[in-house]
Short mmCIF file of C-alpha atoms in Angstrom, two decimals:
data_model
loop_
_atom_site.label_atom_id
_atom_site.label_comp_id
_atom_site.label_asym_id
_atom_site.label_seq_id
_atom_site.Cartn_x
_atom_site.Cartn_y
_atom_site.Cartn_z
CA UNK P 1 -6.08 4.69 0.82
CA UNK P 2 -4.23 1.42 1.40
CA UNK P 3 -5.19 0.89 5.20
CA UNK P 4 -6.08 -2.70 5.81
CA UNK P 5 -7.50 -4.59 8.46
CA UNK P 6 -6.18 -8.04 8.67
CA UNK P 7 -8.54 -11.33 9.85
CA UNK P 8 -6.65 -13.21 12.46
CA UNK P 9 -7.67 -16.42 15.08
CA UNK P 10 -6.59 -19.94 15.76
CA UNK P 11 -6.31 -22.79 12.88
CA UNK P 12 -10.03 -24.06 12.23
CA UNK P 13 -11.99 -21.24 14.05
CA UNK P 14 -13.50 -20.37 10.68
CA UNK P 15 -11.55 -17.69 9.49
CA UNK P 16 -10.78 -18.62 6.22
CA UNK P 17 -14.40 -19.43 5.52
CA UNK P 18 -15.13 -15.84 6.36
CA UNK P 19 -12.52 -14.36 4.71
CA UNK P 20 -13.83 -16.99 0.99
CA UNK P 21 -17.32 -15.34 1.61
CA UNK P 22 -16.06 -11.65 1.64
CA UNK P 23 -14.30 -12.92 -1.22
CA UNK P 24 -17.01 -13.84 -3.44
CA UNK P 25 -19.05 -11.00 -5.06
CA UNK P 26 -22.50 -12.56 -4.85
CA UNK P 27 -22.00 -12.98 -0.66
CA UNK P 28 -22.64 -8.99 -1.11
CA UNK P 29 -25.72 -7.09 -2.05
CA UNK P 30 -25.63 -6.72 -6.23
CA UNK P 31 -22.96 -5.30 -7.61
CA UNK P 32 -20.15 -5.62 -4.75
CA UNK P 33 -17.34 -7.13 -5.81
CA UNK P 34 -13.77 -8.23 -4.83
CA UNK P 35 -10.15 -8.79 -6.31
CA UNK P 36 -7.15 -10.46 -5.64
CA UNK P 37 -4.03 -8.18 -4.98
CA UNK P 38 -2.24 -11.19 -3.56
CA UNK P 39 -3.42 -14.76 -2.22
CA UNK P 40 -4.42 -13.56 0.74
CA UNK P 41 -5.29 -10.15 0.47
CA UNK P 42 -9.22 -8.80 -0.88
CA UNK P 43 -10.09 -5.40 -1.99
CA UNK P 44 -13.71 -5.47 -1.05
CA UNK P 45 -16.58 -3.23 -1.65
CA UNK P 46 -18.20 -1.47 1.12
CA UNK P 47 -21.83 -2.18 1.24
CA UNK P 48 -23.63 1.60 1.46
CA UNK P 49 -27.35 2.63 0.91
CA UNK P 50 -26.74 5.87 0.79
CA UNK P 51 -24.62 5.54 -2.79
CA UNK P 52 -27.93 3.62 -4.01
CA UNK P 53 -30.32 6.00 -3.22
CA UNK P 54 -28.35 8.88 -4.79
CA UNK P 55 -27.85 7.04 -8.12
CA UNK P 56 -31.64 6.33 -7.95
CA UNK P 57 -31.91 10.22 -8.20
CA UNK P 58 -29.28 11.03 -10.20
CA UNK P 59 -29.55 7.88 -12.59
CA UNK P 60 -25.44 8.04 -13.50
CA UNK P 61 -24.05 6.68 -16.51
CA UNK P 62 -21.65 5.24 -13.85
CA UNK P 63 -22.00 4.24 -10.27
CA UNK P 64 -18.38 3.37 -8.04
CA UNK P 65 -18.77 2.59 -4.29
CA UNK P 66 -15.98 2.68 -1.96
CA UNK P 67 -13.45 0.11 -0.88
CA UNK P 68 -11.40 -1.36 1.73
CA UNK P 69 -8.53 -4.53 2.21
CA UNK P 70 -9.29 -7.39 4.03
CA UNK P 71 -5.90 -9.63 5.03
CA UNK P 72 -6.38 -13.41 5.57
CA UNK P 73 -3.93 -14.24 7.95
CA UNK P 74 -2.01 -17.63 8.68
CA UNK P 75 -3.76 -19.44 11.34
CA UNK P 76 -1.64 -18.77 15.01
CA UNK P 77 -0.20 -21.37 17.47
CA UNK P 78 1.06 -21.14 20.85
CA UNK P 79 4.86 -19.94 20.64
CA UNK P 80 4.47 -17.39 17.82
CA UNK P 81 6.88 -15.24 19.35
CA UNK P 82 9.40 -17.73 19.46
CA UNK P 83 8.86 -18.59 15.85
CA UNK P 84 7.02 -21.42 16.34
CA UNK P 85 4.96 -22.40 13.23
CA UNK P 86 4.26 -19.71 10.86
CA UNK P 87 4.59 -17.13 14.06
CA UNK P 88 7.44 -15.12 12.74
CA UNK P 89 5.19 -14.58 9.16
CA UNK P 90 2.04 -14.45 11.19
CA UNK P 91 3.22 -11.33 13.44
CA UNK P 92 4.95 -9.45 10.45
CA UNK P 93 1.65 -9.85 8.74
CA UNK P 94 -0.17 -8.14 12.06
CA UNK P 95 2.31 -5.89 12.34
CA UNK P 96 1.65 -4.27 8.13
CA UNK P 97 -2.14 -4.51 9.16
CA UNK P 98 -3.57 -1.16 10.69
CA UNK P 99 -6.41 -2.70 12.42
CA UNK P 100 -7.14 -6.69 13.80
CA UNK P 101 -10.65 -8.49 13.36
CA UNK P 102 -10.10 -11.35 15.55
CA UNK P 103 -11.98 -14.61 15.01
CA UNK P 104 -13.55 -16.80 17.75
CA UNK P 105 -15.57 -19.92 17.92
CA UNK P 106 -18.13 -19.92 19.47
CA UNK P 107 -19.94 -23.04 18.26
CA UNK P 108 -20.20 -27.05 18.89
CA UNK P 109 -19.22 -29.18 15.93
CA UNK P 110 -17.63 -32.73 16.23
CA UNK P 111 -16.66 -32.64 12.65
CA UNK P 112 -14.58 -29.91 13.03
CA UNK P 113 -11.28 -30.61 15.09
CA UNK P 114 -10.20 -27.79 17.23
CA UNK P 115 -6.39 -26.90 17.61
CA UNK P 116 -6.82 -27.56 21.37
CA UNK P 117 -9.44 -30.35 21.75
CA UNK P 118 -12.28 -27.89 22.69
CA UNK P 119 -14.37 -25.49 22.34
CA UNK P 120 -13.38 -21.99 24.37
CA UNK P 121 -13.33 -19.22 22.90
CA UNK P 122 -11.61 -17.23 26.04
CA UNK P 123 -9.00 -19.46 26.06
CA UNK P 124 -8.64 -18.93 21.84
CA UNK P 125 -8.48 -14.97 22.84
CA UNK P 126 -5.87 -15.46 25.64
CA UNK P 127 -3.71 -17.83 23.28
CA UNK P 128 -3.33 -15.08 20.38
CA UNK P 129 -3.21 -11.75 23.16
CA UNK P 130 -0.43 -13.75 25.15
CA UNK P 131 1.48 -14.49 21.77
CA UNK P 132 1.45 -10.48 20.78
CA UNK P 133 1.87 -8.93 24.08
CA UNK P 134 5.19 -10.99 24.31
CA UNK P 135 6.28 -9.52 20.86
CA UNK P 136 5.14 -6.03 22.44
CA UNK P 137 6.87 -7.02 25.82
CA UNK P 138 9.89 -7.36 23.79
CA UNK P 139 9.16 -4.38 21.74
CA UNK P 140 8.92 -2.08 24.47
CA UNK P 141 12.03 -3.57 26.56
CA UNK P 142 14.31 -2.69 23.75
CA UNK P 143 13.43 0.70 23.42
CA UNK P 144 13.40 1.18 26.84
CA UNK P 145 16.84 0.05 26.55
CA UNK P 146 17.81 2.84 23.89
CA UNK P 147 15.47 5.63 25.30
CA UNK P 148 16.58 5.03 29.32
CA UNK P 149 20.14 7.25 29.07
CA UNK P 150 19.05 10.05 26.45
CA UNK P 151 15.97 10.42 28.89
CA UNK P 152 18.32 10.48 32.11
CA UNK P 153 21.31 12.62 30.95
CA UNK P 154 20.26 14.24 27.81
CA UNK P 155 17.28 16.91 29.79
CA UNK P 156 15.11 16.06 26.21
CA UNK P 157 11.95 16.01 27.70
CA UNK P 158 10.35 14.37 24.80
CA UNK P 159 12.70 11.14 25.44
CA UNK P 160 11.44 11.53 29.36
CA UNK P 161 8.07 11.42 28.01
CA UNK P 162 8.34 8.37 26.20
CA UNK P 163 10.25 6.63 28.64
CA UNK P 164 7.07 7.20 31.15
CA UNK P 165 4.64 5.90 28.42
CA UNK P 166 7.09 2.96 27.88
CA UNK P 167 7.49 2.57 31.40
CA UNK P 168 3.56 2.23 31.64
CA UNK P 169 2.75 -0.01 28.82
CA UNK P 170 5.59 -2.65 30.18
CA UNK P 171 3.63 -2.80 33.50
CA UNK P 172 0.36 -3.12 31.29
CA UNK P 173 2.13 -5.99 29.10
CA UNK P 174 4.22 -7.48 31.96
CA UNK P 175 0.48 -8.19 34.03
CA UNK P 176 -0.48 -10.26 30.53
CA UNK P 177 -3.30 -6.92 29.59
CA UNK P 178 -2.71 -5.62 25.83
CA UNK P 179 -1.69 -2.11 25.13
CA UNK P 180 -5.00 -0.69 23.93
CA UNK P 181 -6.47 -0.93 27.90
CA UNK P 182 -3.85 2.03 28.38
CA UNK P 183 -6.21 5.42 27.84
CA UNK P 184 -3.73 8.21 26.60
CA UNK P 185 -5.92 11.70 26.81
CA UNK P 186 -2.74 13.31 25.68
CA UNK P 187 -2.36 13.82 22.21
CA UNK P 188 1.51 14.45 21.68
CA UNK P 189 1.24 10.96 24.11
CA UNK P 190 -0.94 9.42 21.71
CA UNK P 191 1.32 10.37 18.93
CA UNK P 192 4.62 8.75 20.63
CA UNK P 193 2.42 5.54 21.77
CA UNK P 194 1.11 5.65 17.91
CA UNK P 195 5.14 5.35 17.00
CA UNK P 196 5.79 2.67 18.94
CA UNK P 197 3.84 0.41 16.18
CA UNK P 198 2.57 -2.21 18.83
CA UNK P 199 0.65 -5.07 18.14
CA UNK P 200 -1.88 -5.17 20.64
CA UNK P 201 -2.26 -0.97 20.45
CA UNK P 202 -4.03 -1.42 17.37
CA UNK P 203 -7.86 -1.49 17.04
CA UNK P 204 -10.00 -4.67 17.30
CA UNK P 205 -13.05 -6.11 16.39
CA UNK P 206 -14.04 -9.66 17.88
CA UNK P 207 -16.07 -11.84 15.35
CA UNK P 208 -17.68 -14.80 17.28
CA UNK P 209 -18.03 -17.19 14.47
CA UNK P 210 -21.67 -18.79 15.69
CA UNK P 211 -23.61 -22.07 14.32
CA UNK P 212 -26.87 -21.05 12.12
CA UNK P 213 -29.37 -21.41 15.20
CA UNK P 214 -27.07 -18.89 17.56
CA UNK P 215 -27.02 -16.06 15.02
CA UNK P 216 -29.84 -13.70 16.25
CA UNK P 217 -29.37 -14.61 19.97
CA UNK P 218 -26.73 -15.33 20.92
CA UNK P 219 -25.03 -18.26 22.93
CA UNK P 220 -23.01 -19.02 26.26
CA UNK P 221 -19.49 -18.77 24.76
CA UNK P 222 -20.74 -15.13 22.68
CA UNK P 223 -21.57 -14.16 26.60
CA UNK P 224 -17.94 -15.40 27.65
CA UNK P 225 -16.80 -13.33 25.12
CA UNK P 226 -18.88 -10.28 25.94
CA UNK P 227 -17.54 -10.29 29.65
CA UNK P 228 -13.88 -11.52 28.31
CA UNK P 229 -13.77 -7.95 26.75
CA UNK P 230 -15.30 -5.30 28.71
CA UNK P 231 -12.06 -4.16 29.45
CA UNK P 232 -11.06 -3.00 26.60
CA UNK P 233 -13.67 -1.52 25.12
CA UNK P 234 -13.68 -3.05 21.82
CA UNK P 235 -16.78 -3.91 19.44
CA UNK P 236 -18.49 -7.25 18.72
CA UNK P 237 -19.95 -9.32 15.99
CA UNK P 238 -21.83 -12.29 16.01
CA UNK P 239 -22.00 -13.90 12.48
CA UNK P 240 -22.16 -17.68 11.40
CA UNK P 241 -19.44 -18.11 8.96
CA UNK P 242 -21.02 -21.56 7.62
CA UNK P 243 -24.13 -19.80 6.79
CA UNK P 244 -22.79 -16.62 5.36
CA UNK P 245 -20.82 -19.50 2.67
CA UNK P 246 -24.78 -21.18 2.09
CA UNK P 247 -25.62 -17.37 1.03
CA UNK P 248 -22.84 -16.91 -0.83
CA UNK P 249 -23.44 -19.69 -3.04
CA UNK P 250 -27.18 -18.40 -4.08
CA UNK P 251 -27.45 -17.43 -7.18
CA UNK P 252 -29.60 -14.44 -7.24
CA UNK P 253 -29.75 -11.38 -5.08
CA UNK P 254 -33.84 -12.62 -4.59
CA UNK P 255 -32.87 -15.81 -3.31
CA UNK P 256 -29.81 -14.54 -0.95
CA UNK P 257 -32.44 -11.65 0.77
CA UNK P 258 -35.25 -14.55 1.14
CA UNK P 259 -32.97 -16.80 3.04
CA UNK P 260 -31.79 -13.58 5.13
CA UNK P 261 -35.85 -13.31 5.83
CA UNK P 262 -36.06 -16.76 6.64
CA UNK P 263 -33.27 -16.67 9.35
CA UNK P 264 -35.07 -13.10 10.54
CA UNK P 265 -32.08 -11.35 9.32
CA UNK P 266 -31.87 -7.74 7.43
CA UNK P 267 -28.98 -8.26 5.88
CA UNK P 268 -26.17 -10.92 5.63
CA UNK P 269 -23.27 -10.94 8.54
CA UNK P 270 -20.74 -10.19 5.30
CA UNK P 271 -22.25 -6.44 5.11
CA UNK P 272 -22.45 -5.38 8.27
CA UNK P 273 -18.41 -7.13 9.40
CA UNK P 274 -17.35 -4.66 6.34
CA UNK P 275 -18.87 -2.05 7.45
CA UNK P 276 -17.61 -2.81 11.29
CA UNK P 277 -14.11 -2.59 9.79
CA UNK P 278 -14.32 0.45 7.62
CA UNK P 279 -15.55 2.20 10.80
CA UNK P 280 -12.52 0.51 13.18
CA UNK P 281 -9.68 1.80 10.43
CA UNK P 282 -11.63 5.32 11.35
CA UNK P 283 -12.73 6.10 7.65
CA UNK P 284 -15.86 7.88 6.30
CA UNK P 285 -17.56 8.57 2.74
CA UNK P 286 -17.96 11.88 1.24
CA UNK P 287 -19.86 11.42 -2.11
CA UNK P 288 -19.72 13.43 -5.72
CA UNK P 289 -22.76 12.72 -7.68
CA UNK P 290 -24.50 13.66 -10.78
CA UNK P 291 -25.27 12.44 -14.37
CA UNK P 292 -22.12 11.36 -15.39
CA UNK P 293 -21.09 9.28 -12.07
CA UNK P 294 -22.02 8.78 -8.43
CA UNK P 295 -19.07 7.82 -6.46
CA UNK P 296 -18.42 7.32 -2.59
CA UNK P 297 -14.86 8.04 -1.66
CA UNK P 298 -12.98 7.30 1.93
CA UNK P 299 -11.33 9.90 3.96
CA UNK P 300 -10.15 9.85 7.51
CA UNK P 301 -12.73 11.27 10.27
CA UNK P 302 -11.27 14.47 10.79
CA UNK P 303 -9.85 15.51 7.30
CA UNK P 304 -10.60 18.97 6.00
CA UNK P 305 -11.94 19.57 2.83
CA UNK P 306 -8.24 20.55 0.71
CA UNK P 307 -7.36 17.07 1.80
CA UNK P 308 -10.61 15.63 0.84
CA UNK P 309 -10.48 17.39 -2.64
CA UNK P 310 -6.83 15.53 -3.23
CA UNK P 311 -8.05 12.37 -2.73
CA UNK P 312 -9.79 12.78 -6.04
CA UNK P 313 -7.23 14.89 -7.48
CA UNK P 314 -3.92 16.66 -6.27
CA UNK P 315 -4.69 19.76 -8.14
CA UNK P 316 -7.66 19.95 -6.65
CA UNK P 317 -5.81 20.01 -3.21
CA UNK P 318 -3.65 22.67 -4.61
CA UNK P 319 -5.35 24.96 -5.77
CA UNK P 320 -8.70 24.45 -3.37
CA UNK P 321 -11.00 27.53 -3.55
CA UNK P 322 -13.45 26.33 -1.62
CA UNK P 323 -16.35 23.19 -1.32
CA UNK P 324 -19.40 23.19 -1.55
CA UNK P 325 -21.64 20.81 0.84
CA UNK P 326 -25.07 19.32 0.16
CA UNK P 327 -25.95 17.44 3.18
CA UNK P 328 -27.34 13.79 2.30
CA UNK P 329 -30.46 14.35 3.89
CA UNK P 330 -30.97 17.68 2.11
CA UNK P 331 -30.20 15.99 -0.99
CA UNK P 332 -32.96 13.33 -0.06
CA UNK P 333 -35.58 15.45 0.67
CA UNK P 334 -35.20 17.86 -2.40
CA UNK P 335 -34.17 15.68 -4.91
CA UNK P 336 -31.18 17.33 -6.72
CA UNK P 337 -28.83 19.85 -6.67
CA UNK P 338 -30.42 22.64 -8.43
CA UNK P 339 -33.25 22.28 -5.99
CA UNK P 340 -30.69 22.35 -3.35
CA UNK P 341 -29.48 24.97 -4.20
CA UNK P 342 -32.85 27.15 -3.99
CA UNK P 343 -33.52 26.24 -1.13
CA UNK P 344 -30.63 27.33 0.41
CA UNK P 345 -29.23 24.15 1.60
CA UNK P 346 -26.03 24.32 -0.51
CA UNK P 347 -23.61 25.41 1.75
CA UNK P 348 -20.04 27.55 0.98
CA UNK P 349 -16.99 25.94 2.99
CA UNK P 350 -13.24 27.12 3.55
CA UNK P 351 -10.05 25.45 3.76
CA UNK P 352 -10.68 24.84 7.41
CA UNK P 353 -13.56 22.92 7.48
CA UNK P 354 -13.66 19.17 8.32
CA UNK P 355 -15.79 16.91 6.37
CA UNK P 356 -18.80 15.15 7.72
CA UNK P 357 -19.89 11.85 6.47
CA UNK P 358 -22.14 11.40 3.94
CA UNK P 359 -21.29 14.97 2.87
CA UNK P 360 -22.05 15.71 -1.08
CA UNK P 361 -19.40 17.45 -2.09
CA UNK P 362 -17.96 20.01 -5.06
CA UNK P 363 -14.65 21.08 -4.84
CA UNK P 364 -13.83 24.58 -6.19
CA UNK P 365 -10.07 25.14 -7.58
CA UNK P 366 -7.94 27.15 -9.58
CA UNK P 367 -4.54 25.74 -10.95
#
């Protein structure tokens, strides 16, 4: 679907070593694995029972999960949106990205230097959110600019519009707060703050990268954190980037879920960061299974089924009859489709109806 989210933080927080373990296909559960569209950019399997437990029914001659792109991006420095250092890369990299996972560290380690001489993790967050709400700043000040006299002289009410919105989000920027904290119930608002492209508008997740002892519980700088970002409602992983790389270089999928045990963990921090990001970019699986192939494929929450029958074909989108919808569970409990379907649990959807995830689907069409 080409959305991406890309992995950003300061130089040394452990970024890289996170991105190198999402990179290497035995860091995942069996058969996940990962290519290289450029240096710096992963296509990476998204980890999902679900897809396991219907090829254990189905027993497919093929079995393809789902996807998504991870972006490594260059380490930032103070003055980024002057230029300074890679900055002027580094924010044209954020800006292609559709959603941020933003690495902290959180942990004590005198052989590895920190950009700033120590550890803070607040301080790491403020560094990279003052850097992009100055591009934004900047952003919104120009359009201002061009919007001000078409919203004063032209009566285009749309142009008024935006010019409030802008007006708000410079306040917002101005007090050194990113754009997501402003809550736009409005959805013709949403859709002009959407078109704005702003950096700190797009959807976070903060990674606090955490020594091997921290990674159940917790430390003081993952509770700095915590508080840091009430505000702004975003979620939070705590994974130890050194450890996920000790996994990654097990050799068999035994020994990587025996260390997991060992640490008291279910599964490794690499699964559950994936799935974390497929959920930020607002995606969800609909699945088409059977003898030939079980396959998971990614819409966007809220797409109705003629959509979701294009992403595997455009004729099906075309000429969409209707769908018909095996819910997961359903499928669980009876076992297949044909006793689905006698029990009455296959259900008969229109062009109007918006796909759930996990739905099984079959897409009716006539071209």
């Amino acid at each position: 679907m080409g959305l991406q989210c890309g992995i950003v933080g300061l130089p040394n927080v452990g970024k890289s070593t996170l991105f190198n373990c999402l990179s290497n296909a035995r860091a995942q559960a069996a058969n996940f694995p990962f290519c290289t569209i450029e240096p710096n950019v992963g296509v990476i399997t998204v980890p999902d029972e679900r897809l396991i437990k219907l090829a254990e029914i189905d027993k497919p001659k093929r079995v393809i999960p789902t996807t998504i792109e991870i972006v490594d991006i260059a380490g930032l420095v103070k003055g980024a949106s002057k230029g300074e250092g890679l900055g002027n890369k580094f924010l044209a990299n954020i800006r292609e990205v559709d959603a941020i996972i933003h690495v902290l560290r959180c942990f004590d380690d005198p052989n590895v230097t920190h950009v700033d001489g120590s550890v803070n993790p607040v301080r790491d967050k403020e560094i990279i959110d003052a850097e992009l709400q100055l591009k934004d700043l900047e952003t919104v000040e120009n359009r201002i600019a061009k919007v001000q006299k078409q919203a004063q002289t032209g009566g285009d009410k749309q142009a008024k519009r935006l010019l409030e919105i802008l007006l708000q989000y410079k306040e917002i920027l101005s007090k050194g707060q990113s754009a997501r904290t402003l809550v736009l119930d409005n959805k013709e608002d949403q859709r002009l703050a959407h078109d704005l492209f702003l950096l700190t508008n797009k959807p976070i997740l903060y990674v606090c990268n955490v020594d091997e002892a921290s990674v159940k519980t917790g430390n003081a700088y993952v509770e700095q954190v915590k508080k840091c970002i009430e505000p702004e409602n975003a979620p939070m992983l705590v994974i130890a980037a050194k450890t996920e790389a000790e996994i990654a270089e097990l050799e068999s999928y035994e020994e990587r879920q025996m260390f997991l045990e060992e640490l008291g963990l279910k599964e490794s921090g690499v699964s559950r960061l994936i799935r974390e990001a497929y959920k930020l970019l607002q995606l969800e699986t609909f699945f088409t299974t059977g003898p030939d192939e079980s396959r998971a494929w990614t819409y966007l929450k809220g797409t109705k089924a003629p959509q979701a029958a294009g992403i595997i074909h455009s004729d099906f989108e075309k000429g969409f009859i209707r769908a018909e919808v095996i819910k997961y569970e359903d499928y669980i409990q009876y076992g297949s489709e044909a006793a689905c379907r006698e029990a009455g649990k296959i259900a008969i959807e229109g062009k109007d109806y918006v796909v759930q995830d996990g739905d099984i689907m079959h897409f009716r069409f006539n071209v």
